Coordinates of C-alpha atoms (C1' of nucleotides) in Angstrom, one line a residue:
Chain V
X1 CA 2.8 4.6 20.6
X2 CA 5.7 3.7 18.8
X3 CA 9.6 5.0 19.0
X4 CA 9.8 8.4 17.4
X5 CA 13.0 6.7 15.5
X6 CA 13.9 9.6 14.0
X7 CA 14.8 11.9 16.9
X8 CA 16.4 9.0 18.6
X9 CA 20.0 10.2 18.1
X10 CA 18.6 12.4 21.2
X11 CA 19.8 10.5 24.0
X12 CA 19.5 12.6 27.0
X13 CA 15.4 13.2 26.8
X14 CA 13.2 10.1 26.8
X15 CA 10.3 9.8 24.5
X16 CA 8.2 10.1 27.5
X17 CA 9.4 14.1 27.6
X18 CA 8.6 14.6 24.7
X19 CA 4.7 14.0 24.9
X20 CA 4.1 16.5 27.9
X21 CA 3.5 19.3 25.1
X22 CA 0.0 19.9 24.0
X23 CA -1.3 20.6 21.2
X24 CA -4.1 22.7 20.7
X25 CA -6.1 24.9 17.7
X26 CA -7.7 28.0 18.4
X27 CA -10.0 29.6 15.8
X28 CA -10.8 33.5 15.1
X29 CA -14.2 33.5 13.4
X30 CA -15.0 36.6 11.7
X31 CA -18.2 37.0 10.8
X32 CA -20.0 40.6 9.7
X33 CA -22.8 42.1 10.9
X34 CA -24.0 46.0 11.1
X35 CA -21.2 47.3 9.1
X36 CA -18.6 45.8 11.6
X37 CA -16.3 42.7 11.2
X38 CA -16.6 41.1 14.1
X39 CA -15.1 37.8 15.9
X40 CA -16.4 34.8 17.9
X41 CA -15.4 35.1 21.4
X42 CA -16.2 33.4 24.8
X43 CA -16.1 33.7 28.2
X44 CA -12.9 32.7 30.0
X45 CA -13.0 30.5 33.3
X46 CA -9.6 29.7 34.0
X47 CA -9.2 31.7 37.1
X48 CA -5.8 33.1 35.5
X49 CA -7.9 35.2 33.0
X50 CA -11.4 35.0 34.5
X51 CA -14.1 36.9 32.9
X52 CA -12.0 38.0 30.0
X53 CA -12.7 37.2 26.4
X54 CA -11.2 34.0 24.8
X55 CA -11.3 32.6 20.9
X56 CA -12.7 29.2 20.3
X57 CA -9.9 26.3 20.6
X58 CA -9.4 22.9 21.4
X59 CA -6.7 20.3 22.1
X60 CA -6.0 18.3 18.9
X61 CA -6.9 14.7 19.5
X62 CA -4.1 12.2 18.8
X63 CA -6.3 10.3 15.9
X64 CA -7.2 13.7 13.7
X65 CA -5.6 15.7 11.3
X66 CA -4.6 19.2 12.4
X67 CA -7.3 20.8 9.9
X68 CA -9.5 18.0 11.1
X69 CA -9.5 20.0 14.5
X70 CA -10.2 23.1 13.8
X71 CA -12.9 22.0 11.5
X72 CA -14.5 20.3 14.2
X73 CA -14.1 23.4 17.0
X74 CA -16.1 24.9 14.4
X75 CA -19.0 23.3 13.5
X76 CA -19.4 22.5 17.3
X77 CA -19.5 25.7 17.8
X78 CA -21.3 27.6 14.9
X79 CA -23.0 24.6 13.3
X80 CA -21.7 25.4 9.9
X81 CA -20.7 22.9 8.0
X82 CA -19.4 24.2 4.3
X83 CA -16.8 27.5 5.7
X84 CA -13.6 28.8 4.8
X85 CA -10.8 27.9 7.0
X86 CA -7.3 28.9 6.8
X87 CA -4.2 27.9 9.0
X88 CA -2.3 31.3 10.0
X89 CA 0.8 30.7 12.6
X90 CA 1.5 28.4 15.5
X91 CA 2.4 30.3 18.3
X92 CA 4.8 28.0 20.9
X93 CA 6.3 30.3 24.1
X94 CA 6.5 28.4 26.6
X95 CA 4.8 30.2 29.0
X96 CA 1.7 31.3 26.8
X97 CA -0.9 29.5 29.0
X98 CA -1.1 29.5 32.5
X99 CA -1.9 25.6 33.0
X100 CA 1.4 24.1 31.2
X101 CA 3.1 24.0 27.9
X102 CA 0.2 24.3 25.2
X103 CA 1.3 25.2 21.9
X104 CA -1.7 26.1 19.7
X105 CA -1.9 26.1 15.5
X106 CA -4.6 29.0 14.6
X107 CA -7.0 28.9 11.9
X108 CA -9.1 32.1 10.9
X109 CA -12.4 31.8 9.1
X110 CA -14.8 33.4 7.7
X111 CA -18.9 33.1 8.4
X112 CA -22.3 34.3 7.6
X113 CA -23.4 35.5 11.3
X114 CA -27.3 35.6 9.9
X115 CA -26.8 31.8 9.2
X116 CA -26.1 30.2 12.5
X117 CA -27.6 32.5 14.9
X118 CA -29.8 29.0 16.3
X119 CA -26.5 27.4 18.0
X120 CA -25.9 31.2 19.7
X121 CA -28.1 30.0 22.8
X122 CA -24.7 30.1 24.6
X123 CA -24.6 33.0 26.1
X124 CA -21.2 32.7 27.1
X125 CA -20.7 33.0 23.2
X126 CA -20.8 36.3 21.6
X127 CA -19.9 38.5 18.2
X128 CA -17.8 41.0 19.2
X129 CA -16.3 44.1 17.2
X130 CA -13.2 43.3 16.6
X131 CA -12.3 46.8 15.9
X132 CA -13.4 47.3 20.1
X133 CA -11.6 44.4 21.9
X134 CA -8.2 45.5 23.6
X135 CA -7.4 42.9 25.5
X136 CA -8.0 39.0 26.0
X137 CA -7.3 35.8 28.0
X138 CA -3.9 34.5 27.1
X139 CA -2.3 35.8 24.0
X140 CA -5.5 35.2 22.3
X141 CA -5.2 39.2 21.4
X142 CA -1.7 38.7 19.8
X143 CA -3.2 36.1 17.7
X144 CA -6.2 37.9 17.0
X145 CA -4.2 40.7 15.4
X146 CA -2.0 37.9 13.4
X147 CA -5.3 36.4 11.8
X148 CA -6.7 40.1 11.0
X149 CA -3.2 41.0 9.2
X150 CA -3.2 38.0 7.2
X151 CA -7.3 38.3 6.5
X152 CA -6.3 42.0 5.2
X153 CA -3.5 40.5 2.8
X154 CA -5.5 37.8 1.4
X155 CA -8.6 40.3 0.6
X156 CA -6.8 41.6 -2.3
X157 CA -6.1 38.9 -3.9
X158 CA -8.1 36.2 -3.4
X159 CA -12.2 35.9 -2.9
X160 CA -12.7 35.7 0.6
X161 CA -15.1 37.6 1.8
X162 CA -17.8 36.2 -0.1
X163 CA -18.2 34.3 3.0
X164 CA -18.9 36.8 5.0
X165 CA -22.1 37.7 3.2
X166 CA -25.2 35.9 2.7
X167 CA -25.7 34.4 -1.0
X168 CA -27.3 37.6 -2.2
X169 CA -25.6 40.8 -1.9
X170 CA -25.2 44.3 -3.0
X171 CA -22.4 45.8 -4.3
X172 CA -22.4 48.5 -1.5
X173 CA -22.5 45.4 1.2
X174 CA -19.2 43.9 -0.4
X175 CA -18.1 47.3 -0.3
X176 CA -19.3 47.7 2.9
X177 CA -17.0 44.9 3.9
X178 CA -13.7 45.3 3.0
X179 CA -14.2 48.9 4.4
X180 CA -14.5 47.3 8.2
X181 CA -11.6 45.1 7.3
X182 CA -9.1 47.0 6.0
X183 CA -10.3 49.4 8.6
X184 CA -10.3 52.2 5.7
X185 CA -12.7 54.2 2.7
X186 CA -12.8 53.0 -0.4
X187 CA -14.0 55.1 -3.8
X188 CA -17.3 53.5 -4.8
X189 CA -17.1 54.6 -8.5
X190 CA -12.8 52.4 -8.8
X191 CA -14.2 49.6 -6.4
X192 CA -17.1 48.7 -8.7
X193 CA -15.2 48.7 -11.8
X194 CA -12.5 46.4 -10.5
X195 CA -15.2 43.9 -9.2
X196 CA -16.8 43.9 -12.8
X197 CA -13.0 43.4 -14.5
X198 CA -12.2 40.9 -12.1
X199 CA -15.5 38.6 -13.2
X200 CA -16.2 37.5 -9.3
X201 CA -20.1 38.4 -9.6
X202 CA -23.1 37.5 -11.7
X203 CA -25.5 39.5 -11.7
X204 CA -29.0 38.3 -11.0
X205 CA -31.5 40.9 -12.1
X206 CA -32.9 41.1 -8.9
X207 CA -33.0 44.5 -6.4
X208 CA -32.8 44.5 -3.1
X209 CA -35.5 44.5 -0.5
X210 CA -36.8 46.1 2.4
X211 CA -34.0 48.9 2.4
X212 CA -35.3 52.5 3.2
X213 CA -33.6 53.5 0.1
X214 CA -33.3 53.0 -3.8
X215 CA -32.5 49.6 -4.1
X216 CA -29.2 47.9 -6.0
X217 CA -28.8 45.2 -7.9
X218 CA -27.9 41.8 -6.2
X219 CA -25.3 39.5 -7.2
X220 CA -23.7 36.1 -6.4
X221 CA -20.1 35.1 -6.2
X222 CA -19.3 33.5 -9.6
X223 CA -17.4 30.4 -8.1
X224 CA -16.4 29.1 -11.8
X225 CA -14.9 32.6 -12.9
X226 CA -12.1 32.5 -10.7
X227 CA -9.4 35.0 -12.4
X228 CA -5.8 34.0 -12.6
X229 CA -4.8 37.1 -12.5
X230 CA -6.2 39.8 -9.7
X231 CA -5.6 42.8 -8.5
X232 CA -5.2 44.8 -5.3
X233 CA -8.3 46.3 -4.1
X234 CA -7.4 50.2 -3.7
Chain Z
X1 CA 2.2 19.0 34.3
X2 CA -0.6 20.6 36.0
X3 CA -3.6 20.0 34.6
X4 CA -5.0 21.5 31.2
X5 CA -8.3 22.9 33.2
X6 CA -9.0 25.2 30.5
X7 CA -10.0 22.3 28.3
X8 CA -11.7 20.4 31.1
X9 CA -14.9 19.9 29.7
X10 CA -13.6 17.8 27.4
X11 CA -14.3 14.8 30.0
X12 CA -13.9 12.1 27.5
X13 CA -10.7 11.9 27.2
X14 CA -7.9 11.6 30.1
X15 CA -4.9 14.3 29.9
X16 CA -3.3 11.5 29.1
X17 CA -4.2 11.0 26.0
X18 CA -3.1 14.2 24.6
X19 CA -0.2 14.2 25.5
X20 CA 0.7 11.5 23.1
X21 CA 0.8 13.9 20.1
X22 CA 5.0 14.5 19.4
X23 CA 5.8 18.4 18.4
X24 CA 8.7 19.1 16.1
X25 CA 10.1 21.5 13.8
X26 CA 11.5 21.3 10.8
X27 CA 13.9 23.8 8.6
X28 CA 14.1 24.9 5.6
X29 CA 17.5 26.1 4.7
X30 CA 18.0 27.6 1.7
X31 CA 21.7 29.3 0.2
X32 CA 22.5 30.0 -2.9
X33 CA 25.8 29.0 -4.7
X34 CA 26.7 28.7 -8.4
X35 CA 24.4 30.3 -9.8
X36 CA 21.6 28.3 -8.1
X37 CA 19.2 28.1 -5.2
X38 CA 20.0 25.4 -2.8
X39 CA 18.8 23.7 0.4
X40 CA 20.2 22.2 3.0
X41 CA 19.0 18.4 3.3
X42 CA 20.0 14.7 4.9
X43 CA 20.3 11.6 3.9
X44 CA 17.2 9.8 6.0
X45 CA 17.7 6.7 8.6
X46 CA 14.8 5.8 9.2
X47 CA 13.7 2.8 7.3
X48 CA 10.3 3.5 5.3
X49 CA 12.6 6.5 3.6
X50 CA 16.2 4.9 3.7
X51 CA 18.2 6.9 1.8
X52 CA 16.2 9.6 0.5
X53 CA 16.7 13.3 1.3
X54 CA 14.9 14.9 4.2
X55 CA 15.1 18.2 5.9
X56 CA 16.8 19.4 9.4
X57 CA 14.6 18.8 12.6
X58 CA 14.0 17.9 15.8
X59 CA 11.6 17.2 18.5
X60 CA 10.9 20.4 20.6
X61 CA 12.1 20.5 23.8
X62 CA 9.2 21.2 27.1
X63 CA 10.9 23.4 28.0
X64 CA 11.7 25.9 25.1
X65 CA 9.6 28.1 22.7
X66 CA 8.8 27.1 19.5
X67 CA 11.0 29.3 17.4
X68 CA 13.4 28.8 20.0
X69 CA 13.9 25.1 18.5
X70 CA 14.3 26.1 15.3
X71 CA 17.0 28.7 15.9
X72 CA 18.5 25.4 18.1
X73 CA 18.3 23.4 14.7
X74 CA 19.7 25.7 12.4
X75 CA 22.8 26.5 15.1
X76 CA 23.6 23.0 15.6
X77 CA 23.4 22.5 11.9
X78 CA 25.2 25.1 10.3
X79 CA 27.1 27.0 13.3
X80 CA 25.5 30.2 12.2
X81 CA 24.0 32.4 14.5
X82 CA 22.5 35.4 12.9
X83 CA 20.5 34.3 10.6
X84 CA 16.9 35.2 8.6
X85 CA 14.4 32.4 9.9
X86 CA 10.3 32.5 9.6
X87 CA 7.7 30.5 10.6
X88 CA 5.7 29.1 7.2
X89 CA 3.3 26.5 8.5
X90 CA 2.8 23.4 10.2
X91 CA 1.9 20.1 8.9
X92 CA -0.5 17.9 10.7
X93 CA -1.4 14.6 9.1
X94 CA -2.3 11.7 11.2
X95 CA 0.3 9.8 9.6
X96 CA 2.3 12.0 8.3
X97 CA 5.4 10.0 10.2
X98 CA 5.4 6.6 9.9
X99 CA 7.1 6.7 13.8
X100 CA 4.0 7.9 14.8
X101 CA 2.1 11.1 15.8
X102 CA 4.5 13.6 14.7
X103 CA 3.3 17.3 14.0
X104 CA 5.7 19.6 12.7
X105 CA 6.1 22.9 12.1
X106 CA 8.0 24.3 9.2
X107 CA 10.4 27.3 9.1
X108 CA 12.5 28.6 6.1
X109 CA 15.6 30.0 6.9
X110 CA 17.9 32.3 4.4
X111 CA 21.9 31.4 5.1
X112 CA 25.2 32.8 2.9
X113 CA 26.6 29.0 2.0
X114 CA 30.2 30.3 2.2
X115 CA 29.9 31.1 6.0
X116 CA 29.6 28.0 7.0
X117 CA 31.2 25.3 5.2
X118 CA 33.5 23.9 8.2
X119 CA 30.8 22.7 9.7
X120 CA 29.5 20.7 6.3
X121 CA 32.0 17.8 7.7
X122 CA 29.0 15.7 8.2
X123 CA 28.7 14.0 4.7
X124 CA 24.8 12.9 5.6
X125 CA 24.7 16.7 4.7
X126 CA 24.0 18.3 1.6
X127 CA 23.3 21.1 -0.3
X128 CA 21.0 20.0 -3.0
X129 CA 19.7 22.4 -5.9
X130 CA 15.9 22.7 -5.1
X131 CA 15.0 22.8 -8.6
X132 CA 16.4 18.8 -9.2
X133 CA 15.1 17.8 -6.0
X134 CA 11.9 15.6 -7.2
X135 CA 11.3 13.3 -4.1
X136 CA 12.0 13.5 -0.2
X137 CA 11.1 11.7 2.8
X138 CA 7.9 11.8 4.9
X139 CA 6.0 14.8 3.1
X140 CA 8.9 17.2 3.3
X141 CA 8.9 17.8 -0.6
X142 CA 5.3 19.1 0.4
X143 CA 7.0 21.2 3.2
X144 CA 10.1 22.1 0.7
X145 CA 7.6 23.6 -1.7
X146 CA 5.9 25.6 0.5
X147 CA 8.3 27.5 2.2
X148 CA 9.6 27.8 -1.4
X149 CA 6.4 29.5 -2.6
X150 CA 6.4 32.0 0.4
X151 CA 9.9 32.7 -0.6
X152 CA 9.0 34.3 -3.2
X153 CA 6.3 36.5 -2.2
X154 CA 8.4 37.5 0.9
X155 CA 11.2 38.4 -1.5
X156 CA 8.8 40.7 -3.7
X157 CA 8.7 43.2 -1.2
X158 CA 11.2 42.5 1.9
X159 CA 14.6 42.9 1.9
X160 CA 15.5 39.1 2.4
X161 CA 17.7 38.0 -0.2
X162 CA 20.7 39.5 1.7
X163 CA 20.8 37.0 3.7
X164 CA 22.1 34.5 1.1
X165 CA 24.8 36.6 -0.3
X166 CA 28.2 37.9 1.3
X167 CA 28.2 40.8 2.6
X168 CA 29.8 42.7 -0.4
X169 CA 28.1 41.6 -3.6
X170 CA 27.7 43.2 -6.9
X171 CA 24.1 43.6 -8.7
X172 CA 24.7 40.6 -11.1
X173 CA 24.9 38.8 -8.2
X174 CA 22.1 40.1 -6.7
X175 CA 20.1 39.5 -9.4
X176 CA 21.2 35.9 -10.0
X177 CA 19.3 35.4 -6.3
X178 CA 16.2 37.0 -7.5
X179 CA 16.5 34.8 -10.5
X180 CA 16.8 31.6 -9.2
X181 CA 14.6 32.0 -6.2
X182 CA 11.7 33.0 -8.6
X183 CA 13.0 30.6 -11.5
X184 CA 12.3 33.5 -14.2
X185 CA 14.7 36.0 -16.4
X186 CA 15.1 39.7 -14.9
X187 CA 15.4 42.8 -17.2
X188 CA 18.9 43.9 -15.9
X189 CA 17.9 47.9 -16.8
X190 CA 14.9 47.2 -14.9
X191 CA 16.0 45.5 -12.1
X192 CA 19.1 47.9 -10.9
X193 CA 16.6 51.0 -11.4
X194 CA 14.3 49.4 -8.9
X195 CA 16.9 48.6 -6.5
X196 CA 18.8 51.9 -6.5
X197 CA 14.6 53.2 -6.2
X198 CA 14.6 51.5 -2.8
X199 CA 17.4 52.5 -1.3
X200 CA 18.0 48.7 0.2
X201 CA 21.7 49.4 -1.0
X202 CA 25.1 50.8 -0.4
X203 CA 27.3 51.7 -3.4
X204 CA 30.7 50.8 -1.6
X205 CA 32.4 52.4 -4.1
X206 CA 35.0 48.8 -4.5
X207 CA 34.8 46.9 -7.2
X208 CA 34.7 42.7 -7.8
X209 CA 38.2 40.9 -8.5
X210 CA 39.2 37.7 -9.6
X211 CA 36.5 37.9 -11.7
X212 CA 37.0 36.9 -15.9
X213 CA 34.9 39.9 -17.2
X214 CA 35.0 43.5 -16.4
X215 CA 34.4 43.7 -12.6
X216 CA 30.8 45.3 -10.9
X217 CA 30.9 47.7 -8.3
X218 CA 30.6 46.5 -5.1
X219 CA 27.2 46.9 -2.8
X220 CA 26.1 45.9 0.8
X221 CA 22.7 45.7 1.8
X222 CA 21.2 49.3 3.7
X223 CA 20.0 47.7 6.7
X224 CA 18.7 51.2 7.9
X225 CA 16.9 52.9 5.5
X226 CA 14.1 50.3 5.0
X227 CA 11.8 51.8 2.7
X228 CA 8.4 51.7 4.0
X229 CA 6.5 52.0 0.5
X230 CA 7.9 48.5 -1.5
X231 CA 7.6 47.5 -4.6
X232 CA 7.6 44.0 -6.1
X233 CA 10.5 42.8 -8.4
X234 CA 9.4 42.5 -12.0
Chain F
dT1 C1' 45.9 45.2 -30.6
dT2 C1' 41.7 43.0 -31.4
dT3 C1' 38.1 40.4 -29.6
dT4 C1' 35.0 39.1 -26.1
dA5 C1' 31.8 39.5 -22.5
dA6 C1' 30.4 41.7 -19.1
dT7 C1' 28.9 46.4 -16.8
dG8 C1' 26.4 50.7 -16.9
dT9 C1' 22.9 54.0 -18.3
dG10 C1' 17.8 56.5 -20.3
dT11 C1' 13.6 56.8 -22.8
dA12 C1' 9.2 55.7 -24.8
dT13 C1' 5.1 52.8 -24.3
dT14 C1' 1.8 50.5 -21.9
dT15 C1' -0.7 49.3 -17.9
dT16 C1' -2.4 50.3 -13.5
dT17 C1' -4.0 53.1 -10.0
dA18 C1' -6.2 57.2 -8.1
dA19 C1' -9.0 61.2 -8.2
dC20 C1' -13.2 63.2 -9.2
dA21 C1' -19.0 64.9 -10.4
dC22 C1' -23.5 64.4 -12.0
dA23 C1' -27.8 62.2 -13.5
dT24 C1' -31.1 58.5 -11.8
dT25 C1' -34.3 56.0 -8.9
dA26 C1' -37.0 54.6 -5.1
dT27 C1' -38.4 55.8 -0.5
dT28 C1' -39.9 59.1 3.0
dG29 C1' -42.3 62.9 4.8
dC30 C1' -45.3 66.7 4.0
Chain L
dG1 C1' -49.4 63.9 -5.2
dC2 C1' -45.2 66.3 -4.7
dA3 C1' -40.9 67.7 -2.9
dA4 C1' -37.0 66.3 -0.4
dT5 C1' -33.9 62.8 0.7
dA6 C1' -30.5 59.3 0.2
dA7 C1' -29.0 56.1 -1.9
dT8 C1' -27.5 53.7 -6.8
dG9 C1' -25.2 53.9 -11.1
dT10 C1' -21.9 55.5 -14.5
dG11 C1' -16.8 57.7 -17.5
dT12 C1' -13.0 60.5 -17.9
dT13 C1' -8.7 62.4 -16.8
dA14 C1' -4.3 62.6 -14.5
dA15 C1' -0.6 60.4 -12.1
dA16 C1' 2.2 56.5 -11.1
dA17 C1' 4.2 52.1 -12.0
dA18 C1' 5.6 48.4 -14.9
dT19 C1' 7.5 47.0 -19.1
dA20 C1' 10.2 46.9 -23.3
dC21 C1' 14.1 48.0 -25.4
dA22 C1' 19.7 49.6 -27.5
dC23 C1' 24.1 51.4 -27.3
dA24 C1' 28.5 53.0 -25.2
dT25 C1' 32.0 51.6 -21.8
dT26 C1' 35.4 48.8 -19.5
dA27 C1' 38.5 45.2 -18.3
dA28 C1' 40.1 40.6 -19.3
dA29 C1' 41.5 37.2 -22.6
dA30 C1' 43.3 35.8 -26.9

DNA sequence: TTTTAATGTGTATTTTTAACACATTATTGC
DNA sequence: GCAATAATGTGTTAAAAATACACATTAAAA
């Protein structure tokens, strides 16, 4: 490792100081299943926070890029390969973990559960509702509600949560979604008419199947369509 | 350093070798004088970008939090000590410093020019208009225009811009912020209704002097009655 | 005293958001 | 097969917010 030139007006530390940070990237997965948002969580074994619930992290290595990291964390972990990933907030008290100074970068993302359920062998992993989970190992809760707030913001403007849905849906599914985000009802009649102004969806003349009811149309997410201009979702 | 157990099963690589990632933080700093939006930049040492402007950082210390060290930066720097400072993202290229591995995290901070300018002795300092800044060292034009950008969403519907005015200012003035952090025209009509809507402000019942035109009435920012409901500027 | 250049104010129009009810369709149970 | 059920699908109206726009007032400067 070279001289961090830069800093070196900073006499009184050596370089060697410097480097006893770590750095680490912790992921909360939100996937959607049973009309819940729910989050990738996994056992804790540090004895500080044994048996308590824990997001998905890893310490970056020295030779990748940050998003590099959290890219790899998870498609170890859920096998997916083509997800949305977004960096949220680093969080850096000094104290936050138990074994030393670890300051950790967080990603959120957004899954299909139905499409990795293989890799879910590990039982120490597990979808949890994230509207049910109180309390976790380190300030993984803290961070938890960080990556939920920004999900929430970015849900009315941008299109997200296509990724929580398989590549067929019904309107009342996408509906059905932001309802266990925003953690609130929405009027079916001013939430379809937005989705139809705002040109996300194409619809593909098919009907749902195997539902003990009338069946709706399906749609995809129009990937080319995407509007410059969008609109809250009320 | 104790050991990092909770990322133990990672058995391939020593402690070691994490530990040779560098952590620091870099600010931000814009003020706003003459009419303009400014930021407070340095002429670089280093030699790969002699000369060229870069922003105020450092390494972060072991033994202090993250936003600690930027608060530390932005003291040192300007000698002000309440100031508006938030956490926008950090940057994590492998080689994003020629030095090294060097991941930083960015912070924008929101500072009245005129209460500092003793300390502007330094002439490696600089208060550069953002708009004519084109090129910087290392990838902080990157950085610069990111904290811009979330400048001007945060401004939309948070009481922020106080922070780069004195604390008596008239609504010309105030709108001459709004208008050169979001680079547009303002209806004047428009704007004051929305302001005197929110409540953000204090008719101090003074008026401006020394000024070459009829004088405004004098206003301070309402730091009490924060209006829940916000609305964005138009 | 006149000119200049800014401050200060109100209304009408358009756009967006929010509230709201009934007919239709496929499944389920009798 | 038929009735009951539970969902889908659709338009209008009212309220709120955003936008466009013009003229009288005031103090300084010429």
């Amino acid at each position: 490792m070279k001289q961090i030139s830069r800093f070196s007006h900073l006499g009184e530390l050596s370089d060697k100081d410097y480097f006893r940070i770590a750095l680490s990237v912790d992921c909360v997965i939100f996937g959607f299943e049973d009309g819940e948002l729910k989050v990738l969580v996994i056992k804790c074994n540090i004895k500080e926070y044994k048996g308590m619930w824990s997001l998905l992290g890893d310490l970056v290595r020295p030779d990748e890029d940050l998003d590099s990291a959290s890219y790899r964390i998870l498609k170890d972990r859920t096998g997916l390969d083509d997800v949305y990933l977004e960096q949220v907030h680093t969080f850096g008290k000094v104290n936050r973990h138990p074994a030393g100074r670890v300051i950790t970068t967080t990603y959120f993302s957004l899954v299909n559960i139905k499409d990795h359920q293989l890799k879910l062998s590990d039982n120490e992993l597990h979808w949890h509702p994230v509207k049910e989970i109180t309390e976790m190992a380190f300030d993984h809760k803290n961070i938890l509600d960080t990556c939920l707030e920004r999900l929430r913001e970015k849900i009315q403007d941008h299109p997200v949560v296509f990724n929580l849905l398989p590549k067929k849906f019904s309107l009342r599914e996408l509906q059905s979604v932001y309802e266990a985000v925003l953690n609130c009802e929405l009027d079916r009649r001013n939430f379809r008419k937005k989705f139809f102004m705002m040109d996300w969806l194409v619809d593909l003349n098919e009907l749902e199947e195997d539902v003990p009811h009338r069946p709706g149309k399906l749609y995809k997410f129009n990937s080319s369509k995407f509007a410059k201009k969008v609109k809250k979702i009320s």
